[in-house]
Amino acid sequence: MNSSLFFTEEHEMLRRSVREFVERELVPHAEEWEAEGMFPDWVFRRLGELGFLGLHFPEEYGGGGGDYFTNIVLMEELAKCGSFGVNTGVAVQIGMATPPILAFGTEEQKQRYLVPAIRGEKIACLGITEPGAGSDVAAVKTYAERVPSGWKVNGNKIFITNGYRADFMTLLARTDREKKGYKGMSLFLVDTDTPGYIVSRKLEKVGQWSSDTAEIYFQDMVIPEDALLGEEGRGFYNIMWELQGERLIVAVAVIAIAEVTLQQAIEYGRERTQFGKPIVKNQAIAHRVADLATELEAAKSLTYITAWRYDRGEYPVKEISMAKLLATQVAFRVCDEAMQFMGGYGYMMEYPAQRAWRDMRVSRIGGGTDEIMREIIATSLGLYA
Ligand SMILES: Cc1cc2nc3c(=O)[nH]c(=O)nc-3n(C[C@H](O)[C@H](O)[C@H](O)COP(=O)(O)OP(=O)(O)OC[C@H]3O[C@@H](n4cnc5c(N)ncnc54)[C@H](O)[C@@H]3O)c2cc1C
């Protein structure tokens, strides 16, 4: 694809500086962070110092005032650090937990949470999912009850990225038990050192080991009146708007990682000789690579075009869902095939193919599963009307 359709010279300059940072400061540590099960907090601070956490936020809050493609550049280059958990942690920080603060927050909330998040001084997480409310967000039970000093919150959240170390959570809770389903939910900004905010455990995952994922309980946690983010009762609608950006970010990141993985498999296939020739010269393998490269290119085109529309203020929910569905399926297929091309070596922990395969699997689950993407697309096509 002609990338100049979407990327300017400024984007390319940004790409060079992110790439240099990734190669110099992240790549040397990727193995260590995978082994330790978490990348360190200084990564957020360093990204903040370099201005990379605020690329798409307004300058008045310390951001770069760039378009959506600046975030795409960041995600594509971070994907090359060798530890996909870094992408996920950063994506939650810049694209999931903080955009609602810019969109719906008061000036005080922006100064208190958004500005330090852009600087990398505060780490953010997003609390939507609960043990009984995954795809069905309307089933959220965590309840925030009005009390004289503000709100008393009880409930729990699960699978929370950055949840083990976050300084604050953008929380979705029910505020009106009378109103069922999508109504009666609100968003809150919660400091994680509030009494009653309990990180119960860091969860062990199949992949993305360097990203921390936690289960969190709220036990009679009292938060002030002004912890409410946006209008009371609009929480579900406000967070659903925000999830569209999250899905695009996921699509961008997985394509970037799949491209790196496919390239590594091709290089391996050039070196590996069986039956007297490099395995990549077998037409069965070469054609399979050709198919996967074609599918990746198609997924990338759909993602870029949809991101371009999103950046112009459109709200193309159907196409965002299509981009997320296609990108994550193709990316996982690429990682699976890359492992196949590498045979037994691909299955060994000392080669990177297994990590890409493990890390990629969750992208078909998090941020809305394949099935939920199909449901949104089917509804948009009027199939249930
Ligand atoms: C590593 C990781 C990180 C995450 N990070 C966060 C985070 O930071 N914050 C947060 O709030 N959440 C987070 N999540 C949660 C994630 O968004 C949910 O896991 C996801 O939405 C699916 O919910 P569930 O796991 O409860 O599965 P379920 O909703 O129980 O789904 C189980 C299966 O049933 C299918 N299914 C459900 N309903 C339908 C239907 N109507 N039609 C057809 N099939 C259906 C699903 O597609 C899926 O295959 C994370 C998850 C993971 C694994």
Coordinates of C-alpha atoms and ligand atoms in Angstrom, one line a residue:
M1 CA 0.0 0.0 0.0
N2 CA 1.1 3.5 -0.7
S3 CA 1.6 4.6 2.9
S4 CA 1.8 8.3 1.9
L5 CA -2.0 8.2 1.5
F6 CA -2.3 8.2 5.3
F7 CA 1.2 9.2 6.6
T8 CA 2.8 12.6 6.2
E9 CA 6.5 13.4 6.6
E10 CA 5.8 14.4 10.2
H11 CA 4.4 10.9 10.8
E12 CA 7.5 9.4 9.3
M13 CA 9.7 11.5 11.6
L14 CA 7.7 10.4 14.6
R15 CA 8.1 6.8 13.3
R16 CA 11.9 7.1 13.2
S17 CA 12.1 8.5 16.7
V18 CA 9.7 5.9 18.2
R19 CA 11.7 3.1 16.4
E20 CA 15.0 4.4 17.7
F21 CA 13.6 4.5 21.3
V22 CA 12.1 1.0 20.9
E23 CA 15.4 -0.4 19.6
R24 CA 17.6 1.3 22.2
E25 CA 15.5 1.2 25.3
L26 CA 12.9 -1.6 25.0
V27 CA 14.2 -4.4 22.8
P28 CA 17.2 -5.2 25.2
H29 CA 14.7 -5.8 28.1
A30 CA 12.0 -7.8 26.3
E31 CA 13.1 -11.2 27.4
E32 CA 13.6 -10.1 31.0
W33 CA 10.1 -8.6 31.2
E34 CA 8.5 -11.7 29.8
A35 CA 10.3 -13.8 32.5
E36 CA 9.3 -11.4 35.2
G37 CA 5.7 -11.3 34.1
M38 CA 5.5 -7.5 34.0
F39 CA 7.2 -4.6 32.2
P40 CA 8.4 -1.9 34.7
D41 CA 6.6 1.4 35.4
W42 CA 9.6 3.4 34.1
V43 CA 8.4 2.5 30.6
F44 CA 5.3 4.7 31.1
R45 CA 7.4 7.5 32.5
R46 CA 9.9 7.4 29.7
L47 CA 7.2 7.2 27.0
G48 CA 5.6 10.2 28.8
E49 CA 8.9 12.2 28.9
L50 CA 9.3 11.6 25.1
G51 CA 5.7 12.8 24.5
F52 CA 4.6 9.5 23.1
L53 CA 1.6 9.0 25.6
G54 CA 0.0 12.3 24.5
L55 CA 0.4 12.2 20.7
H56 CA -3.3 12.4 20.0
F57 CA -4.3 14.6 23.0
P58 CA -4.6 18.4 22.8
E59 CA -1.5 20.5 23.5
E60 CA -3.3 22.3 26.4
Y61 CA -3.1 19.1 28.4
G62 CA 0.5 18.3 27.5
G63 CA -0.3 16.3 24.4
G64 CA 1.1 16.6 20.9
G65 CA -2.2 17.7 19.2
G66 CA -1.6 15.1 16.5
D67 CA -4.2 13.1 14.5
Y68 CA -5.2 9.5 15.1
F69 CA -2.4 8.3 12.8
T70 CA 0.2 9.4 15.4
N71 CA -1.2 6.8 17.7
I72 CA -1.1 4.3 14.9
V73 CA 2.6 5.0 14.3
L74 CA 3.3 4.5 18.0
M75 CA 1.4 1.2 18.1
E76 CA 3.1 -0.1 15.0
E77 CA 6.6 0.7 16.2
L78 CA 6.0 -0.5 19.8
A79 CA 4.9 -3.8 18.3
K80 CA 8.6 -4.4 17.3
C81 CA 9.8 -4.3 20.9
G82 CA 9.5 -8.1 21.2
S83 CA 7.0 -8.1 24.1
F84 CA 3.3 -7.5 23.0
G85 CA 2.3 -6.9 26.6
V86 CA 3.9 -3.4 26.3
N87 CA 1.5 -2.5 23.4
T88 CA -1.4 -3.6 25.5
G89 CA -0.4 -1.7 28.6
V90 CA 0.2 1.4 26.6
A91 CA -3.0 1.0 24.5
V92 CA -5.0 0.9 27.7
Q93 CA -3.3 4.0 28.9
I94 CA -3.6 6.2 25.8
G95 CA -6.6 4.7 24.0
M96 CA -9.0 3.2 26.5
A97 CA -8.8 4.5 30.1
T98 CA -8.0 8.2 29.3
P99 CA -10.0 9.3 26.2
P100 CA -13.3 9.4 28.3
I101 CA -11.6 11.9 30.6
L102 CA -10.9 14.2 27.7
A103 CA -14.4 13.7 26.3
F104 CA -16.5 13.9 29.5
G105 CA -14.3 15.1 32.3
T106 CA -14.3 18.4 34.2
E107 CA -11.3 20.7 34.0
E108 CA -10.3 19.5 37.4
Q109 CA -10.5 15.8 36.4
K110 CA -8.4 16.5 33.3
Q111 CA -5.7 18.3 35.4
R112 CA -5.8 15.6 38.1
Y113 CA -5.8 12.4 35.9
L114 CA -5.3 13.2 32.2
V115 CA -2.3 15.5 32.5
P116 CA -0.2 13.1 34.7
A117 CA -1.3 10.1 32.5
I118 CA 0.0 11.9 29.5
R119 CA 3.3 12.5 31.3
G120 CA 3.5 8.9 32.3
E121 CA 3.4 9.8 36.0
K122 CA 0.0 8.1 36.6
I123 CA -0.8 4.7 35.2
A124 CA -4.4 4.1 34.2
C125 CA -6.7 1.1 33.9
L126 CA -10.2 0.6 32.7
G127 CA -12.7 -1.4 34.7
I128 CA -15.7 -2.7 32.7
T129 CA -15.6 -6.5 32.8
E130 CA -16.9 -8.5 35.8
P131 CA -17.1 -12.2 36.4
G132 CA -20.8 -12.1 35.4
A133 CA -20.6 -9.3 32.8
G134 CA -18.2 -9.9 29.8
S135 CA -19.6 -9.5 26.4
D136 CA -22.8 -8.5 28.0
V137 CA -21.7 -5.2 29.5
A138 CA -25.3 -4.3 30.4
A139 CA -25.1 -7.0 33.1
V140 CA -22.6 -5.0 35.2
K141 CA -23.5 -5.3 38.9
T142 CA -20.8 -3.3 40.7
Y143 CA -23.0 -0.7 42.4
A144 CA -22.2 2.9 43.4
E145 CA -24.7 4.1 45.9
R146 CA -25.1 7.7 46.9
V147 CA -24.0 8.5 50.4
P148 CA -23.6 11.9 52.1
S149 CA -19.9 12.1 51.4
G150 CA -20.2 10.9 47.7
W151 CA -20.6 7.3 46.5
K152 CA -20.1 4.0 48.2
V153 CA -19.0 1.3 45.8
N154 CA -19.3 -2.5 46.1
G155 CA -18.6 -5.1 43.5
N156 CA -15.7 -6.6 41.5
K157 CA -13.9 -6.4 38.2
I158 CA -11.9 -9.0 36.4
F159 CA -9.2 -9.2 33.6
I160 CA -8.2 -5.6 34.2
T161 CA -5.1 -4.7 32.2
N162 CA -2.6 -2.5 34.1
G163 CA -4.8 -3.4 37.1
Y164 CA -2.0 -4.7 39.3
R165 CA -0.1 -1.4 39.3
A166 CA -2.5 1.4 38.2
D167 CA -2.8 4.7 40.0
F168 CA -6.4 5.2 38.9
M169 CA -9.2 3.3 37.3
T170 CA -11.9 4.6 34.9
L171 CA -14.7 2.6 36.4
L172 CA -18.1 1.6 35.0
A173 CA -20.6 1.0 37.8
R174 CA -24.4 0.8 38.2
T175 CA -25.8 3.8 39.9
D176 CA -29.5 3.0 39.5
R177 CA -30.7 -0.5 40.2
E178 CA -34.2 0.3 39.1
K179 CA -33.1 0.9 35.6
K180 CA -32.2 -2.4 33.9
G181 CA -29.8 -3.1 31.1
Y182 CA -27.9 -0.2 29.4
K183 CA -29.6 2.5 31.5
G184 CA -28.6 3.5 35.0
M185 CA -24.8 3.0 34.7
S186 CA -22.2 5.7 35.3
L187 CA -18.5 6.3 34.9
F188 CA -16.1 7.2 37.8
L189 CA -12.5 8.1 38.3
V190 CA -11.1 6.1 41.2
D191 CA -7.7 6.5 42.9
T192 CA -6.5 3.0 43.5
D193 CA -5.2 3.9 47.0
T194 CA -8.8 4.5 48.2
P195 CA -9.6 2.4 51.2
G196 CA -11.8 -0.5 50.0
Y197 CA -10.1 -0.8 46.6
I198 CA -8.5 -4.2 46.7
V199 CA -6.3 -5.8 44.1
S200 CA -6.9 -9.4 44.9
R201 CA -4.6 -11.1 42.5
K202 CA -2.5 -10.8 39.4
L203 CA -3.8 -13.3 36.9
E204 CA -1.6 -15.9 35.0
K205 CA -2.2 -15.8 31.3
V206 CA -1.5 -17.9 28.2
G207 CA 0.3 -15.0 26.6
Q208 CA 1.2 -11.3 26.9
W209 CA 3.2 -12.1 30.0
S210 CA 4.7 -8.6 30.3
S211 CA 1.3 -7.0 30.7
D212 CA -0.2 -7.2 34.2
T213 CA -3.9 -8.3 34.4
A214 CA -5.7 -8.3 37.7
E215 CA -8.9 -9.0 39.6
I216 CA -10.1 -6.2 41.7
Y217 CA -12.7 -5.9 44.5
F218 CA -14.5 -2.9 45.9
Q219 CA -15.6 -3.3 49.5
D220 CA -17.5 -0.3 50.9
M221 CA -15.2 1.9 48.9
V222 CA -16.2 5.5 49.4
I223 CA -15.3 8.0 46.7
P224 CA -16.1 11.7 46.5
E225 CA -19.1 13.2 44.7
D226 CA -16.8 14.6 42.1
A227 CA -15.4 11.2 41.2
L228 CA -18.3 10.9 38.8
L229 CA -17.1 11.2 35.2
G230 CA -19.6 12.6 32.8
E231 CA -23.3 12.6 33.2
E232 CA -24.9 10.2 35.8
G233 CA -26.7 7.4 33.9
R234 CA -24.8 7.9 30.7
G235 CA -21.8 5.6 31.6
F236 CA -22.7 2.8 29.3
Y237 CA -23.2 5.0 26.2
N238 CA -20.1 7.0 27.0
I239 CA -17.9 3.9 27.3
M240 CA -19.4 2.2 24.3
W241 CA -18.4 5.3 22.2
E242 CA -14.9 5.0 23.6
L243 CA -14.6 1.2 22.8
Q244 CA -14.6 2.0 19.1
G245 CA -11.2 3.7 19.4
E246 CA -10.0 0.7 21.4
R247 CA -11.0 -1.7 18.7
L248 CA -9.1 0.2 16.0
I249 CA -6.0 0.3 18.2
V250 CA -6.2 -3.5 18.6
A251 CA -6.5 -3.9 14.8
V252 CA -3.5 -1.7 14.2
A253 CA -1.3 -3.5 16.8
V254 CA -2.0 -7.0 15.8
I255 CA -1.4 -6.3 12.1
A256 CA 2.0 -4.8 13.0
I257 CA 3.0 -7.8 15.1
A258 CA 1.8 -10.3 12.5
E259 CA 3.9 -8.5 9.9
V260 CA 7.0 -8.8 12.0
T261 CA 6.2 -12.5 12.7
L262 CA 5.6 -13.3 9.0
Q263 CA 8.9 -11.6 8.2
Q264 CA 10.7 -13.7 10.8
A265 CA 9.2 -16.9 9.4
I266 CA 10.2 -15.9 5.8
E267 CA 13.8 -15.3 7.0
Y268 CA 13.8 -18.7 8.8
G269 CA 12.4 -20.4 5.7
R270 CA 15.3 -19.0 3.6
E271 CA 17.9 -20.4 6.0
R272 CA 16.3 -23.7 6.8
T273 CA 17.1 -26.4 4.2
Q274 CA 15.2 -29.7 3.9
F275 CA 15.3 -32.0 0.9
G276 CA 18.2 -30.0 -0.5
K277 CA 16.6 -26.5 -0.7
P278 CA 15.4 -23.7 1.5
I279 CA 11.9 -24.6 2.7
V280 CA 10.5 -21.3 1.5
K281 CA 11.2 -22.4 -2.0
N282 CA 8.6 -25.1 -1.8
Q283 CA 5.6 -23.7 -3.7
A284 CA 3.2 -25.0 -1.1
I285 CA 4.9 -22.8 1.5
A286 CA 5.6 -19.8 -0.9
H287 CA 1.9 -19.7 -1.9
R288 CA 0.8 -19.9 1.7
V289 CA 3.1 -16.9 2.5
A290 CA 1.6 -15.1 -0.5
D291 CA -1.9 -15.7 0.8
L292 CA -1.1 -14.5 4.3
A293 CA 0.7 -11.4 3.0
T294 CA -2.3 -10.6 0.9
E295 CA -4.8 -11.1 3.8
L296 CA -2.6 -8.9 6.0
E297 CA -2.5 -6.2 3.4
A298 CA -6.3 -6.3 3.0
A299 CA -6.8 -6.1 6.8
K300 CA -4.4 -3.2 6.9
S301 CA -6.2 -1.3 4.2
L302 CA -9.6 -1.7 5.8
T303 CA -8.1 -0.6 9.2
Y304 CA -6.3 2.5 7.8
I305 CA -9.4 3.6 5.8
T306 CA -11.6 3.1 8.8
A307 CA -9.1 5.0 11.1
W308 CA -9.1 7.8 8.5
R309 CA -12.8 8.1 8.7
Y310 CA -12.8 7.9 12.5
D311 CA -10.1 10.6 12.6
R312 CA -12.4 12.9 10.6
G313 CA -15.1 12.6 13.2
E314 CA -17.2 9.8 11.6
Y315 CA -18.5 7.0 13.8
P316 CA -18.2 3.9 11.4
V317 CA -19.1 1.2 14.0
K318 CA -19.8 -1.4 11.3
E319 CA -16.4 -0.9 9.6
I320 CA -14.5 -0.7 13.0
S321 CA -16.1 -4.0 13.9
M322 CA -15.1 -5.5 10.5
A323 CA -11.6 -4.2 10.9
K324 CA -11.2 -5.7 14.3
L325 CA -12.7 -9.0 13.3
L326 CA -10.6 -9.3 10.1
A327 CA -7.3 -8.0 11.6
T328 CA -7.3 -10.2 14.6
Q329 CA -8.3 -13.3 12.7
V330 CA -5.7 -12.8 10.0
A331 CA -3.0 -11.9 12.6
F332 CA -3.7 -15.0 14.6
R333 CA -3.6 -17.1 11.4
V334 CA -0.3 -15.6 10.4
C335 CA 1.2 -16.4 13.9
D336 CA -0.2 -19.9 13.8
E337 CA 1.2 -20.5 10.3
A338 CA 4.6 -18.9 11.2
M339 CA 4.9 -21.6 13.9
Q340 CA 4.0 -24.2 11.4
F341 CA 6.7 -23.0 8.9
M342 CA 9.3 -23.3 11.7
G343 CA 8.3 -26.9 12.6
G344 CA 9.6 -28.1 15.9
Y345 CA 11.8 -25.0 16.4
G346 CA 8.7 -22.9 16.2
Y347 CA 7.2 -24.7 19.2
M348 CA 10.3 -24.2 21.3
M349 CA 10.3 -21.5 23.9
E350 CA 13.7 -20.2 22.7
Y351 CA 12.3 -19.0 19.4
P352 CA 9.9 -16.0 19.1
A353 CA 7.2 -17.7 17.0
Q354 CA 5.6 -19.3 20.1
R355 CA 5.3 -16.0 21.9
A356 CA 3.6 -14.3 18.9
W357 CA 1.2 -17.2 18.7
R358 CA 0.4 -17.1 22.5
D359 CA 0.2 -13.3 22.6
M360 CA -2.0 -13.0 19.6
R361 CA -4.7 -15.3 20.7
V362 CA -6.3 -12.9 23.2
S363 CA -7.0 -10.3 20.5
R364 CA -9.9 -12.4 19.3
I365 CA -11.3 -12.2 22.9
G366 CA -10.4 -8.8 24.4
G367 CA -12.1 -5.6 23.4
G368 CA -15.1 -7.5 22.1
T369 CA -14.9 -11.1 20.9
D370 CA -15.1 -12.3 17.3
E371 CA -18.7 -13.3 17.9
I372 CA -19.7 -9.9 19.3
M373 CA -18.0 -8.2 16.3
R374 CA -20.1 -10.4 14.0
E375 CA -23.2 -9.6 16.0
I376 CA -22.6 -5.8 15.5
I377 CA -21.9 -6.3 11.8
A378 CA -25.0 -8.4 11.4
T379 CA -27.2 -5.9 13.2
S380 CA -25.7 -3.0 11.1
L381 CA -26.6 -5.0 8.0
G382 CA -30.2 -5.0 9.2
L383 CA -30.3 -8.8 9.5
Y384 CA -32.4 -8.8 12.6
A385 CA -34.7 -5.9 11.7
Ligands
LIG1 C1 -5.8 -10.5 28.7 C2 -7.1 -9.7 28.8 C3 -7.1 -8.4 29.1 C4 -8.4 -7.7 29.3 N1 -8.3 -6.4 29.7 C5 -9.5 -5.8 30.1 C6 -9.5 -4.5 30.7 O1 -8.4 -3.8 30.8 N2 -10.7 -4.0 31.1 C7 -11.8 -4.6 31.0 O2 -12.9 -4.1 31.4 N3 -11.9 -5.9 30.4 C8 -10.8 -6.5 30.0 N4 -10.8 -7.7 29.4 C9 -12.1 -8.4 29.3 C10 -12.5 -8.7 27.9 O3 -13.0 -7.5 27.3 C11 -13.6 -9.8 28.0 O4 -12.9 -11.0 28.3 C12 -14.4 -10.0 26.7 O5 -15.2 -8.9 26.5 C13 -15.2 -11.3 26.7 O6 -15.9 -11.4 27.9 P1 -15.9 -12.8 28.7 O7 -14.4 -13.2 28.9 O8 -16.7 -12.7 30.0 O9 -16.5 -13.9 27.8 P2 -18.2 -14.2 27.5 O10 -18.8 -12.9 27.3 O11 -18.6 -15.0 28.7 O12 -18.1 -15.0 26.3 C14 -17.8 -16.4 26.2 C15 -18.0 -16.9 24.7 O13 -19.4 -16.7 24.4 C16 -19.5 -15.9 23.2 N5 -20.7 -15.1 23.3 C17 -21.1 -14.3 24.2 N6 -22.3 -13.8 23.9 C18 -22.6 -14.2 22.6 C19 -23.6 -14.0 21.7 N7 -24.6 -13.1 22.0 N8 -23.6 -14.6 20.5 C20 -22.6 -15.4 20.2 N9 -21.5 -15.7 21.0 C21 -21.5 -15.1 22.2 C22 -18.2 -15.1 23.2 O14 -17.9 -14.6 22.0 C23 -17.2 -16.0 23.8 O15 -16.7 -16.8 22.7 C24 -9.6 -8.4 29.2 C25 -9.6 -9.8 28.8 C26 -8.4 -10.4 28.7 C27 -8.4 -11.9 28.4

